[in-house]
Coordinates of C-alpha atoms in Angstrom, one line a residue:
Chain A
S1 CA 96.0 96.9 93.8
Y2 CA 96.4 95.6 97.3
E3 CA 94.0 93.0 98.8
L4 CA 93.3 91.6 102.2
T5 CA 91.7 88.2 102.7
Q6 CA 89.9 87.1 105.8
P7 CA 87.9 83.9 106.6
P8 CA 84.2 84.5 106.1
S9 CA 83.3 83.1 109.5
V10 CA 84.7 82.0 112.9
S11 CA 82.8 80.2 115.6
V12 CA 83.8 80.2 119.2
S13 CA 82.4 79.0 122.5
P14 CA 81.9 81.5 125.3
G15 CA 85.1 81.8 127.4
Q16 CA 87.3 80.4 124.7
T17 CA 89.8 82.1 122.4
A18 CA 88.8 83.3 118.9
S19 CA 91.5 84.0 116.3
I20 CA 90.8 85.9 113.1
T21 CA 93.4 86.1 110.4
C22 CA 94.0 88.6 107.7
Y23 CA 96.2 87.8 104.8
G24 CA 98.0 90.3 102.5
E25 CA 101.2 90.4 100.6
K26 CA 104.0 91.6 103.0
L27 CA 101.3 92.7 105.4
G28 CA 103.9 92.6 108.2
D29 CA 105.6 95.5 106.6
K30 CA 102.5 97.6 107.0
Y31 CA 100.3 98.7 109.9
A32 CA 97.3 96.5 110.6
S33 CA 94.2 97.8 112.3
W34 CA 91.0 95.9 113.3
Y35 CA 87.4 97.1 113.5
Q36 CA 84.4 95.5 115.1
Q37 CA 80.9 96.1 113.6
K38 CA 77.7 95.0 115.2
P39 CA 74.5 94.8 113.2
G40 CA 73.1 98.2 112.4
Q41 CA 76.0 100.0 114.0
S42 CA 79.1 101.9 112.8
P43 CA 82.5 100.2 113.0
V44 CA 84.5 100.6 116.1
L45 CA 88.4 100.5 116.2
V46 CA 89.6 97.7 118.4
I47 CA 93.3 97.5 117.4
Y48 CA 95.7 99.9 115.7
Q49 CA 99.4 99.8 114.9
D50 CA 99.2 96.0 114.8
D51 CA 98.8 95.5 118.6
R52 CA 97.7 98.6 120.3
R53 CA 94.3 99.0 121.9
P54 CA 92.4 102.3 122.0
S55 CA 91.2 103.4 125.3
G56 CA 88.0 101.7 126.4
I57 CA 88.7 98.5 124.4
P58 CA 88.9 95.4 126.7
E59 CA 92.2 93.7 127.3
R60 CA 90.8 90.5 125.9
F61 CA 91.4 92.0 122.4
S62 CA 94.9 91.7 121.1
G63 CA 96.7 91.8 117.8
S64 CA 99.8 90.7 116.0
N65 CA 101.2 91.1 112.5
S66 CA 104.1 89.3 110.9
G67 CA 105.0 88.1 107.4
N68 CA 101.9 88.0 105.3
T69 CA 99.4 87.6 108.2
A70 CA 97.8 89.8 110.8
T71 CA 95.8 88.2 113.6
L72 CA 93.1 89.5 115.9
T73 CA 92.7 87.4 119.1
I74 CA 89.8 87.6 121.4
S75 CA 90.6 85.8 124.7
G76 CA 87.8 84.7 127.0
T77 CA 85.2 85.5 124.3
Q78 CA 81.9 86.9 125.5
A79 CA 78.5 86.9 123.8
M80 CA 78.9 90.7 123.3
D81 CA 81.9 90.0 121.0
E82 CA 79.6 88.5 118.4
A83 CA 80.1 90.8 115.4
D84 CA 81.7 91.3 112.0
Y85 CA 85.4 92.1 112.2
Y86 CA 87.4 93.9 109.5
C87 CA 91.2 94.3 109.1
Q88 CA 92.8 97.3 107.5
A89 CA 96.3 97.7 106.1
W90 CA 98.2 101.0 106.0
D91 CA 101.4 102.3 104.8
T92 CA 102.3 105.4 102.8
N93 CA 101.8 103.6 99.6
T94 CA 98.8 101.4 100.5
P95 CA 96.3 103.6 102.2
Y96 CA 93.2 102.3 104.0
V97 CA 92.3 99.1 102.2
F98 CA 89.9 96.9 104.2
G99 CA 89.7 93.2 104.4
T100 CA 86.8 91.0 103.3
G101 CA 85.4 90.7 106.8
T102 CA 84.9 87.9 109.3
K103 CA 81.6 87.1 111.1
V104 CA 82.4 85.9 114.6
T105 CA 79.7 83.7 116.1
V106 CA 79.7 82.9 119.8
L107 CA 77.9 79.6 120.2
Chain B
Q1 CA 85.0 114.7 122.3
I2 CA 85.2 114.0 118.5
T3 CA 82.0 113.6 116.6
L4 CA 81.2 113.3 112.9
K5 CA 77.8 113.2 111.1
E6 CA 77.1 112.4 107.5
S7 CA 74.3 114.1 105.5
G8 CA 73.1 114.0 102.0
P9 CA 70.3 112.6 99.8
T10 CA 68.8 109.3 100.6
L11 CA 67.8 108.6 97.0
V12 CA 69.8 109.3 93.9
K13 CA 68.9 108.6 90.3
P14 CA 71.3 106.6 88.1
T15 CA 73.9 108.6 86.2
R16 CA 73.5 111.5 88.6
T17 CA 76.2 112.9 90.9
L18 CA 76.0 112.2 94.7
T19 CA 77.2 114.9 97.1
L20 CA 77.7 113.9 100.8
T21 CA 78.8 116.2 103.6
C22 CA 80.6 115.2 106.8
T23 CA 80.2 117.7 109.6
F24 CA 82.5 117.2 112.5
S25 CA 83.5 118.7 115.8
G26 CA 86.1 118.2 118.5
F27 CA 89.2 118.6 116.2
S28 CA 90.6 120.9 113.5
L29 CA 91.2 119.8 110.0
S30 CA 93.8 122.4 109.6
T31 CA 96.2 120.4 111.7
N32 CA 98.9 118.4 109.8
G33 CA 98.4 114.7 110.1
V34 CA 94.7 114.9 111.0
G35 CA 92.4 113.4 108.3
V36 CA 88.8 112.6 107.5
G37 CA 87.9 109.7 105.3
W38 CA 84.9 108.3 103.6
I39 CA 84.0 104.6 103.7
R40 CA 81.0 102.8 102.2
Q41 CA 79.2 99.5 102.8
P42 CA 76.7 97.9 100.4
P43 CA 73.9 96.0 102.1
G44 CA 75.3 92.8 103.6
K45 CA 78.8 93.4 102.2
A46 CA 82.2 94.5 103.4
L47 CA 83.6 98.0 104.1
E48 CA 85.2 99.8 101.2
W49 CA 87.4 102.8 101.6
L50 CA 86.7 105.6 99.2
A51 CA 88.7 108.7 99.9
L52 CA 90.5 110.7 102.6
I53 CA 91.7 114.3 103.0
Y54 CA 94.4 115.5 105.5
G55 CA 94.8 118.9 107.1
D56 CA 97.5 119.9 104.7
D57 CA 95.0 119.2 101.9
D58 CA 96.7 116.0 100.8
K59 CA 94.0 113.9 99.2
R60 CA 94.0 110.1 98.7
Y61 CA 91.5 108.1 96.6
S62 CA 90.6 104.5 96.1
P63 CA 92.2 103.4 92.8
F64 CA 89.0 101.6 91.8
L65 CA 86.9 104.8 92.1
K66 CA 89.4 107.5 91.6
T67 CA 87.9 108.9 88.4
R68 CA 84.5 109.3 90.0
L69 CA 85.5 110.9 93.3
T70 CA 86.4 114.3 94.6
I71 CA 87.0 115.1 98.2
T72 CA 87.3 118.7 99.6
K73 CA 87.3 120.4 103.0
D74 CA 85.9 123.6 104.4
T75 CA 87.9 124.2 107.5
S76 CA 85.8 127.2 108.6
K77 CA 82.6 125.1 108.5
N78 CA 84.3 122.0 109.9
Q79 CA 83.0 120.0 106.9
V80 CA 84.3 117.5 104.4
V81 CA 82.5 117.0 101.1
L82 CA 82.6 113.9 98.9
T83 CA 81.2 113.9 95.4
M84 CA 80.7 110.8 93.4
T85 CA 79.8 111.0 89.7
T86 CA 77.8 108.7 87.5
M87 CA 75.9 106.9 90.2
D88 CA 74.8 103.4 89.6
P89 CA 72.5 101.0 91.6
V90 CA 75.6 99.1 92.7
D91 CA 76.6 102.2 94.6
T92 CA 73.7 101.7 97.0
G93 CA 74.7 101.4 100.6
T94 CA 75.6 103.1 103.8
Y95 CA 78.3 105.9 103.6
Y96 CA 80.4 106.7 106.6
C97 CA 82.9 109.4 107.4
A98 CA 85.6 108.8 110.0
H99 CA 88.4 110.6 111.8
T100 CA 92.0 109.5 111.5
H101 CA 95.5 110.8 112.2
I102 CA 99.1 110.0 111.5
T103 CA 102.3 111.2 113.0
A104 CA 105.8 111.2 111.9
A105 CA 109.1 110.9 113.8
A106 CA 112.6 110.3 112.5
G107 CA 111.3 109.4 109.0
T108 CA 108.8 106.8 110.3
Y109 CA 105.1 107.3 110.0
Y110 CA 102.6 106.1 112.6
Y111 CA 98.9 105.4 111.7
Y112 CA 96.3 105.5 114.4
G113 CA 93.4 103.9 112.6
M114 CA 90.0 105.4 111.9
D115 CA 89.2 106.0 115.5
V116 CA 85.9 107.8 115.4
W117 CA 83.1 107.1 112.9
G118 CA 79.9 108.9 112.1
Q119 CA 76.6 107.1 112.3
G120 CA 76.4 106.6 108.5
T121 CA 73.9 107.8 105.9
T122 CA 72.0 105.4 103.6
V123 CA 72.1 106.1 99.9
T124 CA 69.8 104.3 97.4
V125 CA 70.5 104.6 93.7
S126 CA 67.3 104.0 91.8
S127 CA 65.2 105.5 89.1

């Protein structure tokens, strides 16, 4: 079955750029989505179709997907961005699997 | 405005069957390409997708749990029901339902992510 691997943690200073990777075999051939989850809250979609932002998601969130790796980038990271982030892969044969999750700490 | 809310028992005994209901509003689950999925999260662990049902009654299941899961919809009640058999303490966690949709054009499918989630319901499996 399909698996997505993320680094357990990423640390970033306020105002700097955080990059979170998601590795899966031929992930670039699938759609990648990203979800933000703060403690005690439901996940929130921040990126879909590799690089598209839902309405209401700040422009500092961006995504890319190529080869075996999808990347979520948070530019000008703010304290409110501290959360767990999960990637998700989708195609018609690999529906909905989530990554292992990455805890982003804003130091 | 799309909303979803999960409901069901908070405590289930081992070996029993869990039945969860997702009641939604703001969309119709009789529309092709619209779907409702179930996702769970053990305490302190990652999200795990369980099952999803589309408006055309297409159903998808996690290969790891396929033998234990059944997902159905009641369009007239705006509800999606998930049953999970043979519950075990490792099934303890928060269970979410979420809205999703896909579109198709010229043979290409477009997935829009799980864009609205319910608040989640906590299930504990214990005797």
